[in-house]
């Protein structure tokens, strides 16, 4: 299947700093990628839709200034958690669908963010 | 708004027992339906999907699911579970013209006792 890769797999940062998470589609081009957040023992919550070459679309209740999304190329979307606080600690997952034919979304391995 | 509801939050079975996990969705239009599995420490993997055609779909590892449109349901089944099936299972819906934007259910933790 298609491969979506996230980096880093885990990161620890201090409160007040910013953290960037990368999501790459390795063998296909993705005009659209999605960012999810997963709290422990809970489901995935869609945060935003990342659109190549245009602004991201955020779900209700997600702070766009807090979670900056950039989709500068057809294979890379980045999520930057700005001025991180402990409550931002979570598991962040990206996904993308290959518009070339395969019908399901492929997920990255996720990034565990811990803010101390 | 779309929503997905999984009825069983935590299921404990013995090996060889049969499994059925419930999933209901709320959406009036055409939907694509998925079941994903997340093994401990691993990323989400697709078990099976329904887009159209035969409402009984077969997936990997002996899993199957049945789409019942009248009930807005897409229940996951396996006749005989194994210890290795211990994982978190997520039902998901894509009702946005097949863009890949998924709405997930709450998830079901399956624990299979050897």
mmCIF file of C-alpha atoms in Angstrom:
data_model
loop_
_atom_site.group_PDB
_atom_site.id
_atom_site.type_symbol
_atom_site.label_atom_id
_atom_site.label_comp_id
_atom_site.label_asym_id
_atom_site.label_seq_id
_atom_site.Cartn_x
_atom_site.Cartn_y
_atom_site.Cartn_z
ATOM 1 C CA UNK A 1 0.000 0.000 0.000
ATOM 2 C CA UNK A 2 0.853 3.649 -0.092
ATOM 3 C CA UNK A 3 3.217 4.997 2.525
ATOM 4 C CA UNK A 4 2.707 8.025 4.678
ATOM 5 C CA UNK A 5 5.549 8.911 6.961
ATOM 6 C CA UNK A 6 5.582 11.212 9.953
ATOM 7 C CA UNK A 7 8.552 12.769 11.656
ATOM 8 C CA UNK A 8 9.409 12.792 14.446
ATOM 9 C CA UNK A 9 7.806 9.754 16.048
ATOM 10 C CA UNK A 10 8.030 11.385 19.434
ATOM 11 C CA UNK A 11 9.111 14.728 20.778
ATOM 12 C CA UNK A 12 9.422 16.326 24.186
ATOM 13 C CA UNK A 13 9.419 20.089 24.402
ATOM 14 C CA UNK A 14 9.247 22.780 27.028
ATOM 15 C CA UNK A 15 6.167 24.882 27.617
ATOM 16 C CA UNK A 16 6.130 27.956 25.453
ATOM 17 C CA UNK A 17 8.183 26.520 22.636
ATOM 18 C CA UNK A 18 6.954 25.485 19.206
ATOM 19 C CA UNK A 19 7.143 22.067 17.647
ATOM 20 C CA UNK A 20 6.907 21.134 13.985
ATOM 21 C CA UNK A 21 5.647 17.763 12.826
ATOM 22 C CA UNK A 22 6.127 16.620 9.254
ATOM 23 C CA UNK A 23 3.874 14.372 7.213
ATOM 24 C CA UNK A 24 5.117 13.026 3.909
ATOM 25 C CA UNK A 25 3.502 10.896 1.261
ATOM 26 C CA UNK A 26 6.371 8.785 0.011
ATOM 27 C CA UNK A 27 5.040 7.171 -3.143
ATOM 28 C CA UNK A 28 2.179 9.354 -4.239
ATOM 29 C CA UNK A 29 1.219 12.986 -4.465
ATOM 30 C CA UNK A 30 -1.401 14.243 -2.080
ATOM 31 C CA UNK A 31 -3.189 17.506 -2.714
ATOM 32 C CA UNK A 32 -5.024 16.963 0.530
ATOM 33 C CA UNK A 33 -3.797 15.635 3.840
ATOM 34 C CA UNK A 34 -5.545 15.400 7.159
ATOM 35 C CA UNK A 35 -4.382 15.959 10.703
ATOM 36 C CA UNK A 36 -5.905 14.120 13.628
ATOM 37 C CA UNK A 37 -5.362 14.208 17.346
ATOM 38 C CA UNK A 38 -5.759 11.173 19.552
ATOM 39 C CA UNK A 39 -5.968 11.365 23.317
ATOM 40 C CA UNK A 40 -5.061 8.294 25.359
ATOM 41 C CA UNK A 41 -7.649 5.574 25.120
ATOM 42 C CA UNK A 42 -9.796 7.752 22.879
ATOM 43 C CA UNK A 43 -10.617 8.010 19.232
ATOM 44 C CA UNK A 44 -9.077 10.154 16.551
ATOM 45 C CA UNK A 45 -10.413 13.659 16.309
ATOM 46 C CA UNK A 46 -10.065 15.423 12.989
ATOM 47 C CA UNK A 47 -8.270 18.715 13.499
ATOM 48 C CA UNK A 48 -7.878 20.107 10.018
ATOM 49 C CA UNK A 49 -7.631 19.467 6.323
ATOM 50 C CA UNK A 50 -4.349 20.496 4.783
ATOM 51 C CA UNK A 51 -4.660 21.765 1.206
ATOM 52 C CA UNK A 52 -1.653 22.025 -1.061
ATOM 53 C CA UNK A 53 -1.070 25.592 -2.111
ATOM 54 C CA UNK A 54 -3.879 27.079 -0.059
ATOM 55 C CA UNK A 55 -5.026 27.611 3.490
ATOM 56 C CA UNK A 56 -5.905 24.719 5.703
ATOM 57 C CA UNK A 57 -9.488 24.110 6.714
ATOM 58 C CA UNK A 58 -9.886 23.752 10.462
ATOM 59 C CA UNK A 59 -12.586 21.846 12.295
ATOM 60 C CA UNK A 60 -14.774 23.652 14.757
ATOM 61 C CA UNK A 61 -13.027 24.305 18.018
ATOM 62 C CA UNK A 62 -9.489 23.925 16.687
ATOM 63 C CA UNK A 63 -7.388 27.062 17.065
ATOM 64 C CA UNK A 64 -5.778 27.881 13.738
ATOM 65 C CA UNK A 65 -3.225 30.168 15.350
ATOM 66 C CA UNK A 66 -2.261 27.415 17.738
ATOM 67 C CA UNK A 67 -1.941 24.667 15.183
ATOM 68 C CA UNK A 68 -0.320 26.070 12.078
ATOM 69 C CA UNK A 69 -0.563 23.922 8.987
ATOM 70 C CA UNK A 70 1.485 24.365 5.876
ATOM 71 C CA UNK A 71 1.170 22.229 2.757
ATOM 72 C CA UNK A 72 3.861 23.628 0.546
ATOM 73 C CA UNK A 73 4.291 20.680 -1.788
ATOM 74 C CA UNK A 74 2.339 17.706 -3.039
ATOM 75 C CA UNK A 75 4.186 15.361 -0.711
ATOM 76 C CA UNK A 76 4.650 17.361 2.470
ATOM 77 C CA UNK A 77 2.370 18.867 5.062
ATOM 78 C CA UNK A 78 3.585 20.264 8.355
ATOM 79 C CA UNK A 79 1.782 20.871 11.616
ATOM 80 C CA UNK A 80 3.367 23.358 13.987
ATOM 81 C CA UNK A 81 2.134 23.464 17.547
ATOM 82 C CA UNK A 82 2.911 27.007 18.633
ATOM 83 C CA UNK A 83 3.563 28.090 22.210
ATOM 84 C CA UNK A 84 2.964 24.564 23.386
ATOM 85 C CA UNK A 85 1.412 23.860 26.762
ATOM 86 C CA UNK A 86 1.071 20.588 28.677
ATOM 87 C CA UNK A 87 -2.544 20.252 27.543
ATOM 88 C CA UNK A 88 -1.265 20.038 23.972
ATOM 89 C CA UNK A 89 0.432 16.776 24.850
ATOM 90 C CA UNK A 90 -1.164 14.167 22.651
ATOM 91 C CA UNK A 91 -0.709 11.788 19.759
ATOM 92 C CA UNK A 92 -0.901 13.547 16.407
ATOM 93 C CA UNK A 93 -1.600 11.536 13.275
ATOM 94 C CA UNK A 94 -1.711 12.540 9.648
ATOM 95 C CA UNK A 95 -3.323 10.799 6.733
ATOM 96 C CA UNK A 96 -3.569 11.157 2.994
ATOM 97 C CA UNK A 97 -5.410 9.500 0.198
ATOM 98 C CA UNK A 98 -3.813 8.686 -3.100
ATOM 99 C CA UNK A 99 -6.015 10.408 -5.691
ATOM 100 C CA UNK A 100 -4.544 8.188 -8.352
ATOM 101 C CA UNK A 101 -6.863 5.315 -7.631
ATOM 102 C CA UNK A 102 -6.431 3.660 -4.264
ATOM 103 C CA UNK A 103 -9.542 4.349 -2.314
ATOM 104 C CA UNK A 104 -8.582 4.366 1.322
ATOM 105 C CA UNK A 105 -6.707 6.871 3.422
ATOM 106 C CA UNK A 106 -3.248 5.910 4.568
ATOM 107 C CA UNK A 107 -2.017 6.930 7.953
ATOM 108 C CA UNK A 108 1.317 7.993 9.277
ATOM 109 C CA UNK A 109 2.750 6.278 12.299
ATOM 110 C CA UNK A 110 1.868 9.225 14.493
ATOM 111 C CA UNK A 111 3.848 11.639 16.623
ATOM 112 C CA UNK A 112 3.752 11.526 20.394
ATOM 113 C CA UNK A 113 4.116 15.071 21.712
ATOM 114 C CA UNK A 114 4.880 15.629 25.367
ATOM 115 C CA UNK A 115 5.038 19.180 26.655
ATOM 116 C CA UNK A 116 6.773 19.607 29.992
ATOM 117 C CA UNK B 1 -23.148 16.726 11.105
ATOM 118 C CA UNK B 2 -21.766 13.315 10.545
ATOM 119 C CA UNK B 3 -21.152 11.079 13.505
ATOM 120 C CA UNK B 4 -20.080 7.521 14.128
ATOM 121 C CA UNK B 5 -21.027 5.489 17.148
ATOM 122 C CA UNK B 6 -19.405 2.286 18.308
ATOM 123 C CA UNK B 7 -21.457 0.515 20.905
ATOM 124 C CA UNK B 8 -18.847 -1.642 22.528
ATOM 125 C CA UNK B 9 -16.069 0.228 24.257
ATOM 126 C CA UNK B 10 -14.230 -2.714 25.760
ATOM 127 C CA UNK B 11 -14.708 -6.311 24.744
ATOM 128 C CA UNK B 12 -13.022 -9.284 26.361
ATOM 129 C CA UNK B 13 -13.157 -12.640 24.609
ATOM 130 C CA UNK B 14 -11.473 -15.970 24.849
ATOM 131 C CA UNK B 15 -9.636 -17.364 21.867
ATOM 132 C CA UNK B 16 -11.884 -19.030 19.294
ATOM 133 C CA UNK B 17 -14.897 -17.006 20.378
ATOM 134 C CA UNK B 18 -16.858 -15.138 17.754
ATOM 135 C CA UNK B 19 -16.664 -11.379 17.519
ATOM 136 C CA UNK B 20 -19.121 -8.740 16.471
ATOM 137 C CA UNK B 21 -18.434 -5.050 16.976
ATOM 138 C CA UNK B 22 -21.239 -2.623 16.328
ATOM 139 C CA UNK B 23 -20.936 0.569 14.320
ATOM 140 C CA UNK B 24 -23.673 3.012 13.416
ATOM 141 C CA UNK B 25 -23.283 6.223 11.525
ATOM 142 C CA UNK B 26 -25.328 9.326 11.041
ATOM 143 C CA UNK B 27 -25.245 10.714 7.530
ATOM 144 C CA UNK B 28 -27.938 11.056 4.940
ATOM 145 C CA UNK B 29 -25.901 10.810 1.780
ATOM 146 C CA UNK B 30 -23.643 8.290 0.147
ATOM 147 C CA UNK B 31 -20.922 7.127 2.469
ATOM 148 C CA UNK B 32 -17.749 5.133 2.308
ATOM 149 C CA UNK B 33 -17.222 2.980 5.364
ATOM 150 C CA UNK B 34 -14.064 1.650 6.940
ATOM 151 C CA UNK B 35 -12.782 -0.401 9.791
ATOM 152 C CA UNK B 36 -9.267 0.301 10.986
ATOM 153 C CA UNK B 37 -7.213 -1.583 13.557
ATOM 154 C CA UNK B 38 -4.506 -0.182 15.785
ATOM 155 C CA UNK B 39 -2.260 -2.751 17.400
ATOM 156 C CA UNK B 40 -0.397 -1.662 20.530
ATOM 157 C CA UNK B 41 2.343 0.755 19.606
ATOM 158 C CA UNK B 42 1.539 0.675 15.918
ATOM 159 C CA UNK B 43 -0.219 2.953 13.483
ATOM 160 C CA UNK B 44 -3.658 2.508 12.027
ATOM 161 C CA UNK B 45 -4.112 -0.233 9.474
ATOM 162 C CA UNK B 46 -7.075 -0.764 7.204
ATOM 163 C CA UNK B 47 -9.038 -3.942 7.902
ATOM 164 C CA UNK B 48 -11.700 -3.505 5.280
ATOM 165 C CA UNK B 49 -13.765 -0.959 3.430
ATOM 166 C CA UNK B 50 -17.122 -0.572 1.744
ATOM 167 C CA UNK B 51 -17.719 1.756 -1.168
ATOM 168 C CA UNK B 52 -20.473 0.096 -3.167
ATOM 169 C CA UNK B 53 -21.685 -3.276 -4.389
ATOM 170 C CA UNK B 54 -21.950 -6.368 -2.220
ATOM 171 C CA UNK B 55 -22.813 -5.143 1.277
ATOM 172 C CA UNK B 56 -20.876 -8.014 2.824
ATOM 173 C CA UNK B 57 -17.215 -7.152 2.568
ATOM 174 C CA UNK B 58 -14.278 -9.282 3.492
ATOM 175 C CA UNK B 59 -11.066 -7.883 4.819
ATOM 176 C CA UNK B 60 -7.732 -9.036 6.026
ATOM 177 C CA UNK B 61 -7.087 -11.555 8.799
ATOM 178 C CA UNK B 62 -10.503 -13.183 8.501
ATOM 179 C CA UNK B 63 -12.539 -10.082 9.303
ATOM 180 C CA UNK B 64 -15.728 -9.188 7.499
ATOM 181 C CA UNK B 65 -18.333 -6.472 7.821
ATOM 182 C CA UNK B 66 -21.884 -6.032 6.641
ATOM 183 C CA UNK B 67 -23.326 -2.742 5.470
ATOM 184 C CA UNK B 68 -27.027 -2.468 6.267
ATOM 185 C CA UNK B 69 -28.200 0.780 4.742
ATOM 186 C CA UNK B 70 -31.608 0.753 6.405
ATOM 187 C CA UNK B 71 -29.982 0.511 9.805
ATOM 188 C CA UNK B 72 -27.086 2.863 9.049
ATOM 189 C CA UNK B 73 -24.843 0.125 10.361
ATOM 190 C CA UNK B 74 -21.521 -1.414 9.435
ATOM 191 C CA UNK B 75 -20.780 -4.106 11.999
ATOM 192 C CA UNK B 76 -17.472 -5.924 12.087
ATOM 193 C CA UNK B 77 -17.365 -9.684 12.550
ATOM 194 C CA UNK B 78 -14.894 -12.489 12.905
ATOM 195 C CA UNK B 79 -15.961 -16.094 13.478
ATOM 196 C CA UNK B 80 -13.020 -17.070 15.639
ATOM 197 C CA UNK B 81 -10.687 -14.570 17.276
ATOM 198 C CA UNK B 82 -7.064 -15.103 18.110
ATOM 199 C CA UNK B 83 -4.907 -13.666 20.842
ATOM 200 C CA UNK B 84 -3.132 -11.624 18.158
ATOM 201 C CA UNK B 85 -6.396 -9.793 17.436
ATOM 202 C CA UNK B 86 -5.988 -7.881 20.689
ATOM 203 C CA UNK B 87 -6.063 -4.277 19.538
ATOM 204 C CA UNK B 88 -8.117 -1.121 19.229
ATOM 205 C CA UNK B 89 -10.721 -1.140 16.470
ATOM 206 C CA UNK B 90 -12.112 1.984 14.842
ATOM 207 C CA UNK B 91 -15.066 2.381 12.560
ATOM 208 C CA UNK B 92 -14.871 5.385 10.239
ATOM 209 C CA UNK B 93 -17.015 7.141 7.695
ATOM 210 C CA UNK B 94 -16.065 9.263 4.711
ATOM 211 C CA UNK B 95 -19.128 11.185 3.676
ATOM 212 C CA UNK B 96 -17.316 14.009 1.966
ATOM 213 C CA UNK B 97 -17.314 12.842 -1.634
ATOM 214 C CA UNK B 98 -14.494 10.440 -1.075
ATOM 215 C CA UNK B 99 -11.792 12.915 -0.184
ATOM 216 C CA UNK B 100 -10.302 10.749 2.507
ATOM 217 C CA UNK B 101 -11.589 12.940 5.329
ATOM 218 C CA UNK B 102 -12.704 10.467 7.969
ATOM 219 C CA UNK B 103 -14.940 10.720 10.969
ATOM 220 C CA UNK B 104 -14.074 8.063 13.521
ATOM 221 C CA UNK B 105 -16.088 6.252 16.101
ATOM 222 C CA UNK B 106 -14.937 6.159 19.684
ATOM 223 C CA UNK B 107 -13.073 2.940 19.223
ATOM 224 C CA UNK B 108 -13.419 -0.502 20.771
ATOM 225 C CA UNK B 109 -10.690 -2.132 22.771
ATOM 226 C CA UNK B 110 -10.631 -5.854 22.110
ATOM 227 C CA UNK B 111 -8.805 -8.057 24.551
ATOM 228 C CA UNK B 112 -8.478 -11.704 23.613
ATOM 229 C CA UNK B 113 -7.475 -14.065 26.375
ATOM 230 C CA UNK B 114 -5.339 -17.049 25.370
#
